[in-house]
Structure formats: C-alpha cells, structure tokens
Amino acid sequence: MVPTDVQSAAVPTILKGHDVVIQSYTGSGKTLAYLLPILSEVGPLKKKSPNGEGESEKKKEIDAVIVAPSRELGMQIVREVEKLLGPEDKKVVQQLVGGANRSRQEEALKKNKPAIVVGTPGRIAEISTAGKLHTHSCRFLVLDEVDELLSFNFREDLHRILEHVGRRSGADPRDSIAKWAERRIIMVSATVPYSVIRGARSWGSDSLLVQAKKVMPLESVAPSGPVNILKPTSGSDSSIRTQAALQSLPPALKHYHCVTKLQHKVDTLRRCVHALDAKSVIAFMNHTKQLKDAVFKLEARGIVAAELHGDLGKLARSTTLKKFRNGEVRVLVTNELSARGLDVAECDLVVNLDLPTDSIHYAHRAGRTGRLGRKGTVVSICEEPEVFVVKKLQKQLGIPIPACEFTEGKLNVIEED
Ligand SMILES: Nc1ncnc2c1ncn2[C@@H]1O[C@H](COP(=O)(O)OP(=O)(O)OP(=O)(O)O)[C@@H](O)[C@H]1O
C-alpha cells in the first residue's frame, strides 16, 4: 500500500508523540493516518520493545478512544480497525455506538477488555459516567470529524470525554500536565475552523497541524496563514465558514448545477443518473420528511432507491447502508447524517436535491464521491431563485459550478453569456 500524502505526514508525527490536528480533503485517507500509528503502539500489532516488555499482558484499561459523530461512521471505523487486526483479534476493538444495546456493550467491555473503543459521544459519555469505561491510562483520544463534534449538539458529552479520558487517577486535578501525562489527542477533519485550533491549543500540548504534506506548530498558525484556518476575529460568520471550506475538496471532482422547478427535481435527478450512467448515487435533502416521497418517485420510475436518516431504527439504517454498499440500492436518498465520513468507494455521483446550508456542508456532502483519486461528479439541483446561493458557494469554495441540463440522455453544460 502506498501511503497518501496525509498519511506520510501524520504517521511519523503521531509516532513521535505529538498531539495533532489533521486536516486534508475528503477521501484522502485520514482514518488510516491515525489508525496506523495507534495500532503500532496499542493492541496485538504493537511493535515489541527490545526487552520484550508489555507484549502479552492482559490490560484492564482502554488504550485508545475514538469518537465519531454518527453510528455509521463509528461502525465504519470499527470495520477498518478489524480489517487491520485480522479475524483473530476482533475483540481488541469494541463499538460503543448509540442505538445498540448498552448492557451488551458494557458486558463486552468487562469480558473482552478491549484496547480500543470506537463510539458516538452520547454513548461513550453515558458508559463513562456509569463508571464502566476504564480510561485512566488511555494514550490516544481521537476526535474524528472534530468540528462537528465540537458543535453545540455534542457539547456536554464531549466535555465529559475530554475531562475524563486519559485522566490519570490520583493526579491533582489542577495540575494539567500530570493530569494528562500520557494522553495524545488527535483531531481530524476535512474542515478545520478556528474553534478547533483554539480547542487543540487548550486540550493538547505543543500540538502540530498536519495538512497533507505540511506539518507546522499550531502556535505558528497565523490567522491570515494557511487556508482552512480561520481568524478568530475575522468578522462575519460567513467569512469564517468560507475559509474553512477551502482545500477540503478532492481536486478531481466535477461540479455542476441544474435549474428546475420544485416539482421536477426528482425527475431531474433521474435524468441526471441516466445521463451520467451513475451506478452509486447519494442524493441529499434537507428535511427528513421529504426523503420517503423522493424514494417513492424514483422507484416508480424504475430506479432502486432507499432512504437513510436518523429517525430510522438501527437495523433499518445498517441494512440500507449495507445494500447501498453492495450495489443493491442505486440511489441513497439521505440527509446530513450521511454527509460526514461515509466511505463508499463506488459512489460516483452526489446530488443535492436541496442546497446545503453553507460551503462546509457542501464540501462534506460532495466529498462522498471522488474518494482517493477516483472520478466523481456533484450536481446541485435548484430552483431559479436559488442560483445566487450556488454562485456564492462557487466563490467561497474557489471552484467552478457551471449550469447544466440533461437533454437527449446527456449532461450538457450551458455556457454563460
Ligand atoms: N494508502 C492507501 N492506499 C489505498 N487505499 C487507501 C489508503 N489510505 C486510505 N485508503 C482507503 O481510501 C478510502 C478513503 O479514506 P478515508 O475514509 O480515511 O478518507 P478521509 O480522508 O477520512 O475522508 P472524509 O474526510 O470524508 O472522512 C478508504 O476506503 C480507505 O480504506
């Protein structure tokens, strides 16, 4: 396996013992960029020390806690760890995602004594508060999709996790160095707003920023410095969001927008799928209630489609995702739930049936296609009065999003006057 740029930069940096913030575009391999160094120090694959110390002792404590904002992303990370560990050592990693049976998770923690746990903030915080997550000597805390994790929704749970994971028992709570002596904190996202830099400065020590090939101390990041890093006082919220979205998209993605009437949106989606002969499509909408209707219309036109959103049960969510991954479902109609982190290599088209709220959301949605150097197309279907939003996204992201139409089974770009 040839390491990607971000992996070449992040792996040695983490192995040297630094706290890091990893920022690089969607689908560039950030998950392995932190899993590989963790697994070389934790669990059965860890490098043996010269005196053979610490190879097979059964530890009581958890060595690494990985936090992700959705169950789907959590489970995807678990599978990635399991792949690296191999079938023999599956019990080294334990999922702690919401929606799954909590007492079974607690039983597994007790019985298997996993070295690594991967979960969603709510469930990890819950089990930690119940005193059933032993993380005093935890050495790695990963916040994947960190900007989402630091949002208001997760605030309390994240606070609990940051305060407890890796906190040494018996250390004076006022002595922050002794308190966190062992813990390395790794924060990851394609979009890193200034709030993340600020957080990393206060929770980590001498943290470094890894941006694809570049590694730099966080302290040296000037507010006007590299793109994607935001000025704390840079005026309006929209200018903050703008900068954060830059460099978060794979360079090879193609972007278009198509103007249509509200009632023709789903039919435009159908024509788009056929024109591009797309095999695996994610269509985003903003309101959960509309997803079912869109699926119904697509199915009525002979396209196998399914809805995925947070109101569905755990089983329905995982079955739908499995079907989409193995190609049984051609169009997955979903909401923001699937915008972050979801890795389906075959996804060749992303469609915005509703425009995203800002450029950061655009970047994460768009990044579900064109992963790891593959081709990918993003089409935003909008009504005439919304075209100005597309123009704004185009400017903020620094990418062309030309108008197109689907005629005679083809995508035709409309030249602007
Ligand atoms: N060096 C590599 N060689 C081949 N495949 C790789 C390599 N690194 C990662 N991959 C694969 O590339 C895909 C994308 O990686 P990953 O999901 O980690 O991207 P990401 O940067 O975290 O994206 P996002 O920002 O959307 O979460 C995954 O399927 C992963 O297994």
Tab-separated table of N, CA and C in Angstrom, residues 160-280:
chain	number	residue	atom	x	y	z
A	160	ARG	N	-17.382	15.841	28.886
A	160	ARG	CA	-17.167	14.670	29.757
A	160	ARG	C	-15.966	13.846	29.227
A	161	ILE	N	-15.973	13.615	27.937
A	161	ILE	CA	-14.925	12.770	27.342
A	161	ILE	C	-13.558	13.433	27.480
A	162	LEU	N	-13.488	14.723	27.134
A	162	LEU	CA	-12.204	15.428	27.211
A	162	LEU	C	-11.689	15.505	28.647
A	163	GLU	N	-12.605	15.594	29.596
A	163	GLU	CA	-12.195	15.709	31.000
A	163	GLU	C	-11.804	14.372	31.617
A	164	HIS	N	-12.353	13.274	31.102
A	164	HIS	CA	-12.117	12.001	31.774
A	164	HIS	C	-11.193	11.041	31.055
A	165	VAL	N	-11.261	11.007	29.737
A	165	VAL	CA	-10.447	10.019	29.026
A	165	VAL	C	-8.965	10.378	29.168
A	166	GLY	N	-8.198	9.466	29.703
A	166	GLY	CA	-6.766	9.679	29.849
A	166	GLY	C	-6.385	10.458	31.089
A	167	ARG	N	-7.368	10.744	31.938
A	167	ARG	CA	-7.051	11.483	33.157
A	167	ARG	C	-6.463	10.518	34.177
A	168	ARG	N	-5.277	10.808	34.605
A	168	ARG	CA	-4.581	9.858	35.488
A	168	ARG	C	-5.229	9.823	36.855
A	169	SER	N	-5.458	8.624	37.372
A	169	SER	CA	-6.083	8.542	38.692
A	169	SER	C	-5.097	9.066	39.730
A	170	GLY	N	-5.588	9.820	40.660
A	170	GLY	CA	-4.742	10.317	41.745
A	170	GLY	C	-4.023	11.621	41.433
A	171	ALA	N	-4.010	12.030	40.120
A	171	ALA	CA	-3.298	13.274	39.794
A	171	ALA	C	-4.087	14.474	40.317
A	172	ASP	N	-3.355	15.495	40.740
A	172	ASP	CA	-4.003	16.716	41.203
A	172	ASP	C	-4.783	17.327	40.032
A	173	PRO	N	-6.108	17.480	40.171
A	173	PRO	CA	-6.895	17.976	39.033
A	173	PRO	C	-6.463	19.347	38.540
A	174	ARG	N	-5.736	20.113	39.418
A	174	ARG	CA	-5.303	21.445	38.976
A	174	ARG	C	-3.999	21.378	38.179
A	175	ASP	N	-3.338	20.222	38.270
A	175	ASP	CA	-2.052	20.096	37.585
A	175	ASP	C	-2.289	19.466	36.209
A	176	SER	N	-2.458	20.332	35.192
A	176	SER	CA	-2.879	19.803	33.895
A	176	SER	C	-1.802	18.924	33.262
A	177	ILE	N	-0.545	19.156	33.580
A	177	ILE	CA	0.497	18.322	32.957
A	177	ILE	C	0.455	16.904	33.518
A	178	ALA	N	0.366	16.807	34.862
A	178	ALA	CA	0.300	15.474	35.473
A	178	ALA	C	-0.997	14.773	35.095
A	179	LYS	N	-2.058	15.575	34.991
A	179	LYS	CA	-3.381	15.022	34.733
A	179	LYS	C	-3.440	14.264	33.400
A	180	TRP	N	-2.807	14.850	32.397
A	180	TRP	CA	-2.890	14.269	31.053
A	180	TRP	C	-1.541	13.715	30.588
A	181	ALA	N	-0.734	13.246	31.527
A	181	ALA	CA	0.645	12.893	31.185
A	181	ALA	C	0.765	11.970	29.972
A	182	GLU	N	-0.147	11.018	29.842
A	182	GLU	CA	0.032	10.002	28.801
A	182	GLU	C	-0.766	10.286	27.543
A	183	ARG	N	-1.810	11.077	27.672
A	183	ARG	CA	-2.776	11.151	26.585
A	183	ARG	C	-2.300	11.974	25.396
A	184	ARG	N	-2.423	11.361	24.214
A	184	ARG	CA	-2.195	12.115	22.993
A	184	ARG	C	-3.549	12.368	22.359
A	185	ILE	N	-3.770	13.588	21.940
A	185	ILE	CA	-5.075	13.898	21.362
A	185	ILE	C	-4.933	14.173	19.868
A	186	ILE	N	-5.783	13.499	19.091
A	186	ILE	CA	-5.708	13.592	17.629
A	186	ILE	C	-7.062	14.105	17.127
A	187	MET	N	-7.037	15.246	16.481
A	187	MET	CA	-8.289	15.821	15.980
A	187	MET	C	-8.252	15.817	14.454
A	188	VAL	N	-9.362	15.411	13.837
A	188	VAL	CA	-9.334	15.143	12.402
A	188	VAL	C	-10.555	15.744	11.703
A	189	SER	N	-10.357	16.391	10.591
A	189	SER	CA	-11.484	16.773	9.723
A	189	SER	C	-10.974	17.341	8.395
A	190	ALA	N	-11.850	17.317	7.401
A	190	ALA	CA	-11.525	17.997	6.139
A	190	ALA	C	-11.700	19.501	6.304
A	191	THR	N	-12.477	19.893	7.310
A	191	THR	CA	-12.701	21.322	7.548
A	191	THR	C	-12.326	21.648	9.001
A	192	VAL	N	-11.379	22.546	9.143
A	192	VAL	CA	-10.880	22.868	10.486
A	192	VAL	C	-11.076	24.355	10.770
A	193	PRO	N	-12.183	24.707	11.377
A	193	PRO	CA	-12.382	26.120	11.710
A	193	PRO	C	-11.523	26.532	12.905
A	194	TYR	N	-11.477	27.808	13.156
A	194	TYR	CA	-10.571	28.290	14.199
A	194	TYR	C	-10.930	27.742	15.582
A	195	SER	N	-12.206	27.448	15.807
A	195	SER	CA	-12.606	26.903	17.116
A	195	SER	C	-11.848	25.608	17.417
A	196	VAL	N	-11.537	24.850	16.380
A	196	VAL	CA	-10.795	23.600	16.575
A	196	VAL	C	-9.350	23.901	16.980
A	197	ILE	N	-8.766	24.887	16.311
A	197	ILE	CA	-7.390	25.266	16.644
A	197	ILE	C	-7.338	25.733	18.099
A	198	ARG	N	-8.324	26.535	18.463
A	198	ARG	CA	-8.379	27.037	19.839
A	198	ARG	C	-8.519	25.872	20.824
A	199	GLY	N	-9.411	24.948	20.511
A	199	GLY	CA	-9.616	23.777	21.365
A	199	GLY	C	-8.346	22.958	21.470
A	200	ALA	N	-7.710	22.722	20.332
A	200	ALA	CA	-6.489	21.905	20.322
A	200	ALA	C	-5.403	22.565	21.159
A	201	ARG	N	-5.355	23.882	21.126
A	201	ARG	CA	-4.357	24.594	21.934
A	201	ARG	C	-4.623	24.396	23.414
A	202	SER	N	-5.909	24.390	23.801
A	202	SER	CA	-6.151	24.283	25.235
A	202	SER	C	-6.137	22.836	25.725
A	203	TRP	N	-6.516	21.876	24.878
A	203	TRP	CA	-6.548	20.496	25.381
A	203	TRP	C	-5.248	19.738	25.139
A	204	GLY	N	-4.503	20.137	24.137
A	204	GLY	CA	-3.268	19.404	23.853
A	204	GLY	C	-2.068	20.200	24.325
A	205	SER	N	-0.884	19.617	24.127
A	205	SER	CA	0.313	20.400	24.438
A	205	SER	C	1.238	20.360	23.229
A	206	ASP	N	1.753	21.513	22.879
A	206	ASP	CA	2.619	21.638	21.698
A	206	ASP	C	2.036	20.909	20.485
A	207	SER	N	0.773	21.116	20.247
A	207	SER	CA	0.128	20.380	19.146
A	207	SER	C	0.665	20.834	17.796
A	208	LEU	N	0.629	19.911	16.839
A	208	LEU	CA	1.048	20.234	15.481
A	208	LEU	C	-0.148	20.116	14.546
A	209	LEU	N	-0.110	20.925	13.495
A	209	LEU	CA	-1.140	20.843	12.466
A	209	LEU	C	-0.554	20.088	11.277
A	210	VAL	N	-1.220	19.005	10.871
A	210	VAL	CA	-0.776	18.256	9.696
A	210	VAL	C	-1.779	18.537	8.587
A	211	GLN	N	-1.278	19.144	7.513
A	211	GLN	CA	-2.148	19.470	6.366
A	211	GLN	C	-1.543	18.835	5.137
A	212	ALA	N	-2.063	17.714	4.703
A	212	ALA	CA	-1.470	16.959	3.604
A	212	ALA	C	0.029	16.815	3.839
A	213	LYS	N	0.868	17.460	3.026
A	213	LYS	CA	2.303	17.228	3.200
A	213	LYS	C	2.928	18.094	4.283
A	214	LYS	N	2.217	19.134	4.699
A	214	LYS	CA	2.826	20.100	5.626
A	214	LYS	C	2.579	19.746	7.091
A	215	VAL	N	3.595	20.004	7.927
A	215	VAL	CA	3.415	19.857	9.375
A	215	VAL	C	3.913	21.146	10.009
A	216	MET	N	3.099	21.775	10.858
A	216	MET	CA	3.531	23.028	11.482
A	216	MET	C	2.968	23.143	12.891
A	217	PRO	N	3.692	23.844	13.769
A	217	PRO	CA	3.152	24.015	15.118
A	217	PRO	C	1.884	24.854	15.081
A	218	LEU	N	0.927	24.504	15.898
A	218	LEU	CA	-0.323	25.274	15.927
A	218	LEU	C	-0.059	26.713	16.307
A	219	GLU	N	0.917	26.879	17.196
A	219	GLU	CA	1.230	28.232	17.672
A	219	GLU	C	1.675	29.134	16.528
A	220	SER	N	2.251	28.511	15.489
A	220	SER	CA	2.783	29.341	14.403
A	220	SER	C	1.713	29.646	13.344
A	221	VAL	N	0.527	29.109	13.539
A	221	VAL	CA	-0.517	29.347	12.541
A	221	VAL	C	-1.048	30.768	12.698
A	222	ALA	N	-0.659	31.604	11.741
A	222	ALA	CA	-1.130	32.988	11.803
A	222	ALA	C	-2.574	33.017	11.338
A	223	PRO	N	-3.360	33.882	11.916
A	223	PRO	CA	-4.764	33.955	11.490
A	223	PRO	C	-4.920	34.151	9.988
A	224	SER	N	-3.961	34.831	9.381
A	224	SER	CA	-4.069	35.054	7.940
A	224	SER	C	-3.283	33.997	7.165
A	225	GLY	N	-2.829	32.983	7.893
A	225	GLY	CA	-1.951	31.973	7.302
A	225	GLY	C	-2.657	31.034	6.355
A	226	PRO	N	-2.407	29.739	6.505
A	226	PRO	CA	-2.890	28.791	5.516
A	226	PRO	C	-4.403	28.791	5.413
A	227	VAL	N	-4.878	28.460	4.251
A	227	VAL	CA	-6.319	28.348	4.087
A	227	VAL	C	-6.839	27.296	5.029
A	228	ASN	N	-8.094	27.349	5.294
A	228	ASN	CA	-8.751	26.410	6.157
A	228	ASN	C	-8.570	26.724	7.634
A	229	ILE	N	-7.662	27.613	7.936
A	229	ILE	CA	-7.508	28.030	9.311
A	229	ILE	C	-8.140	29.407	9.412
A	230	LEU	N	-8.924	29.566	10.445
A	230	LEU	CA	-9.757	30.753	10.469
A	230	LEU	C	-9.332	31.784	11.476
A	231	LYS	N	-9.518	32.985	11.112
A	231	LYS	CA	-9.230	34.065	12.059
A	231	LYS	C	-10.283	34.077	13.158
A	232	PRO	N	-9.865	34.203	14.418
A	232	PRO	CA	-10.863	34.249	15.469
A	232	PRO	C	-11.722	35.495	15.388
A	233	THR	N	-11.181	36.535	14.817
A	233	THR	CA	-11.935	37.790	14.793
A	233	THR	C	-12.165	38.260	13.360
A	234	SER	N	-12.354	37.283	12.479
A	234	SER	CA	-12.414	37.694	11.078
A	234	SER	C	-13.816	38.093	10.631
A	235	GLY	N	-14.476	38.815	11.480
A	235	GLY	CA	-15.728	39.412	11.045
A	235	GLY	C	-16.868	38.429	11.001
A	236	SER	N	-17.610	38.481	9.901
A	236	SER	CA	-18.867	37.734	9.849
A	236	SER	C	-18.641	36.235	9.871
A	237	ASP	N	-19.662	35.551	10.359
A	237	ASP	CA	-19.613	34.108	10.429
A	237	ASP	C	-19.404	33.496	9.052
A	238	SER	N	-19.989	34.147	8.036
A	238	SER	CA	-19.897	33.551	6.713
A	238	SER	C	-18.459	33.577	6.195
A	239	SER	N	-17.697	34.611	6.553
A	239	SER	CA	-16.312	34.617	6.066
A	239	SER	C	-15.505	33.556	6.796
A	240	ILE	N	-15.876	33.275	8.033
A	240	ILE	CA	-15.212	32.204	8.775
A	240	ILE	C	-15.472	30.871	8.083
A	241	ARG	N	-16.733	30.644	7.746
A	241	ARG	CA	-17.088	29.379	7.122
A	241	ARG	C	-16.428	29.250	5.759
A	242	THR	N	-16.363	30.341	5.046
A	242	THR	CA	-15.778	30.323	3.720
A	242	THR	C	-14.382	29.750	3.730
A	243	GLN	N	-13.540	30.322	4.581
A	243	GLN	CA	-12.150	29.890	4.568
A	243	GLN	C	-12.011	28.440	4.966
A	244	ALA	N	-12.902	28.000	5.887
A	244	ALA	CA	-12.796	26.627	6.361
A	244	ALA	C	-13.083	25.617	5.260
A	245	ALA	N	-13.840	26.015	4.260
A	245	ALA	CA	-14.217	25.059	3.228
A	245	ALA	C	-13.148	24.898	2.156
A	246	LEU	N	-12.242	25.859	2.057
A	246	LEU	CA	-11.204	25.768	1.038
A	246	LEU	C	-10.310	24.563	1.297
A	247	GLN	N	-9.815	23.979	0.239
A	247	GLN	CA	-8.905	22.822	0.331
A	247	GLN	C	-9.509	21.625	1.020
A	248	SER	N	-10.819	21.570	1.091
A	248	SER	CA	-11.421	20.409	1.726
A	248	SER	C	-11.989	19.442	0.690
A	249	LEU	N	-11.922	19.845	-0.585
A	249	LEU	CA	-12.477	19.013	-1.657
A	249	LEU	C	-11.383	18.364	-2.496
A	250	PRO	N	-11.607	17.107	-2.918
A	250	PRO	CA	-10.632	16.477	-3.808
A	250	PRO	C	-10.536	17.265	-5.111
A	251	PRO	N	-9.330	17.486	-5.628
A	251	PRO	CA	-9.179	18.344	-6.810
A	251	PRO	C	-9.868	17.809	-8.061
A	252	ALA	N	-10.053	16.485	-8.178
A	252	ALA	CA	-10.581	15.938	-9.437
A	252	ALA	C	-12.108	15.970	-9.543
A	253	LEU	N	-12.796	16.387	-8.502
A	253	LEU	CA	-14.266	16.390	-8.575
A	253	LEU	C	-14.781	17.371	-9.621
A	254	LYS	N	-15.891	16.981	-10.292
A	254	LYS	CA	-16.543	17.905	-11.234
A	254	LYS	C	-17.848	18.372	-10.600
A	255	HIS	N	-18.102	19.672	-10.685
A	255	HIS	CA	-19.292	20.240	-10.038
A	255	HIS	C	-20.181	20.923	-11.078
A	256	TYR	N	-21.502	20.715	-10.967
A	256	TYR	CA	-22.468	21.379	-11.841
A	256	TYR	C	-23.682	21.794	-11.027
A	257	HIS	N	-24.475	22.716	-11.608
A	257	HIS	CA	-25.802	22.924	-11.039
A	257	HIS	C	-26.834	22.899	-12.164
A	258	CYS	N	-28.043	22.510	-11.811
A	258	CYS	CA	-29.099	22.387	-12.816
A	258	CYS	C	-30.355	23.060	-12.273
A	259	VAL	N	-30.887	24.005	-13.046
A	259	VAL	CA	-32.062	24.753	-12.587
A	259	VAL	C	-33.335	24.044	-13.050
A	260	THR	N	-34.245	23.875	-12.109
A	260	THR	CA	-35.501	23.215	-12.454
A	260	THR	C	-36.607	23.702	-11.513
A	261	LYS	N	-37.841	23.304	-11.799
A	261	LYS	CA	-38.945	23.659	-10.891
A	261	LYS	C	-38.969	22.652	-9.748
A	262	LEU	N	-39.467	23.101	-8.600
A	262	LEU	CA	-39.515	22.244	-7.410
A	262	LEU	C	-40.118	20.868	-7.724
A	263	GLN	N	-41.253	20.880	-8.448
A	263	GLN	CA	-41.958	19.617	-8.681
A	263	GLN	C	-41.232	18.697	-9.668
A	264	HIS	N	-40.198	19.237	-10.337
A	264	HIS	CA	-39.470	18.396	-11.300
A	264	HIS	C	-38.111	17.935	-10.779
A	265	LYS	N	-37.819	18.260	-9.527
A	265	LYS	CA	-36.480	17.948	-9.000
A	265	LYS	C	-36.134	16.454	-9.070
A	266	VAL	N	-37.076	15.617	-8.617
A	266	VAL	CA	-36.764	14.181	-8.589
A	266	VAL	C	-36.622	13.640	-10.013
A	267	ASP	N	-37.435	14.157	-10.924
A	267	ASP	CA	-37.317	13.705	-12.312
A	267	ASP	C	-35.979	14.159	-12.906
A	268	THR	N	-35.538	15.353	-12.511
A	268	THR	CA	-34.224	15.827	-12.963
A	268	THR	C	-33.122	14.920	-12.413
A	269	LEU	N	-33.296	14.499	-11.159
A	269	LEU	CA	-32.339	13.558	-10.561
A	269	LEU	C	-32.282	12.277	-11.396
A	270	ARG	N	-33.447	11.774	-11.752
A	270	ARG	CA	-33.496	10.532	-12.559
A	270	ARG	C	-32.758	10.717	-13.883
A	271	ARG	N	-33.028	11.858	-14.537
A	271	ARG	CA	-32.361	12.092	-15.831
A	271	ARG	C	-30.853	12.250	-15.655
A	272	CYS	N	-30.488	12.858	-14.551
A	272	CYS	CA	-29.067	13.052	-14.231
A	272	CYS	C	-28.370	11.695	-14.046
A	273	VAL	N	-29.031	10.805	-13.293
A	273	VAL	CA	-28.459	9.465	-13.038
A	273	VAL	C	-28.256	8.733	-14.365
A	274	HIS	N	-29.258	8.809	-15.250
A	274	HIS	CA	-29.145	8.123	-16.542
A	274	HIS	C	-28.108	8.791	-17.441
A	275	ALA	N	-28.108	10.122	-17.469
A	275	ALA	CA	-27.173	10.834	-18.353
A	275	ALA	C	-25.723	10.505	-17.985
A	276	LEU	N	-25.462	10.402	-16.685
A	276	LEU	CA	-24.082	10.126	-16.257
A	276	LEU	C	-23.831	8.626	-16.109
A	277	ASP	N	-24.875	7.848	-16.334
A	277	ASP	CA	-24.808	6.396	-16.129
A	277	ASP	C	-24.190	6.081	-14.755
A	278	ALA	N	-24.675	6.811	-13.761
A	278	ALA	CA	-24.111	6.664	-12.410
A	278	ALA	C	-24.607	5.368	-11.775
A	279	LYS	N	-23.681	4.669	-11.150
A	279	LYS	CA	-24.020	3.355	-10.586
A	279	LYS	C	-24.376	3.440	-9.101
A	280	SER	N	-23.796	4.439	-8.437
A	280	SER	CA	-23.971	4.525	-6.991
A	280	SER	C	-24.075	6.001	-6.602
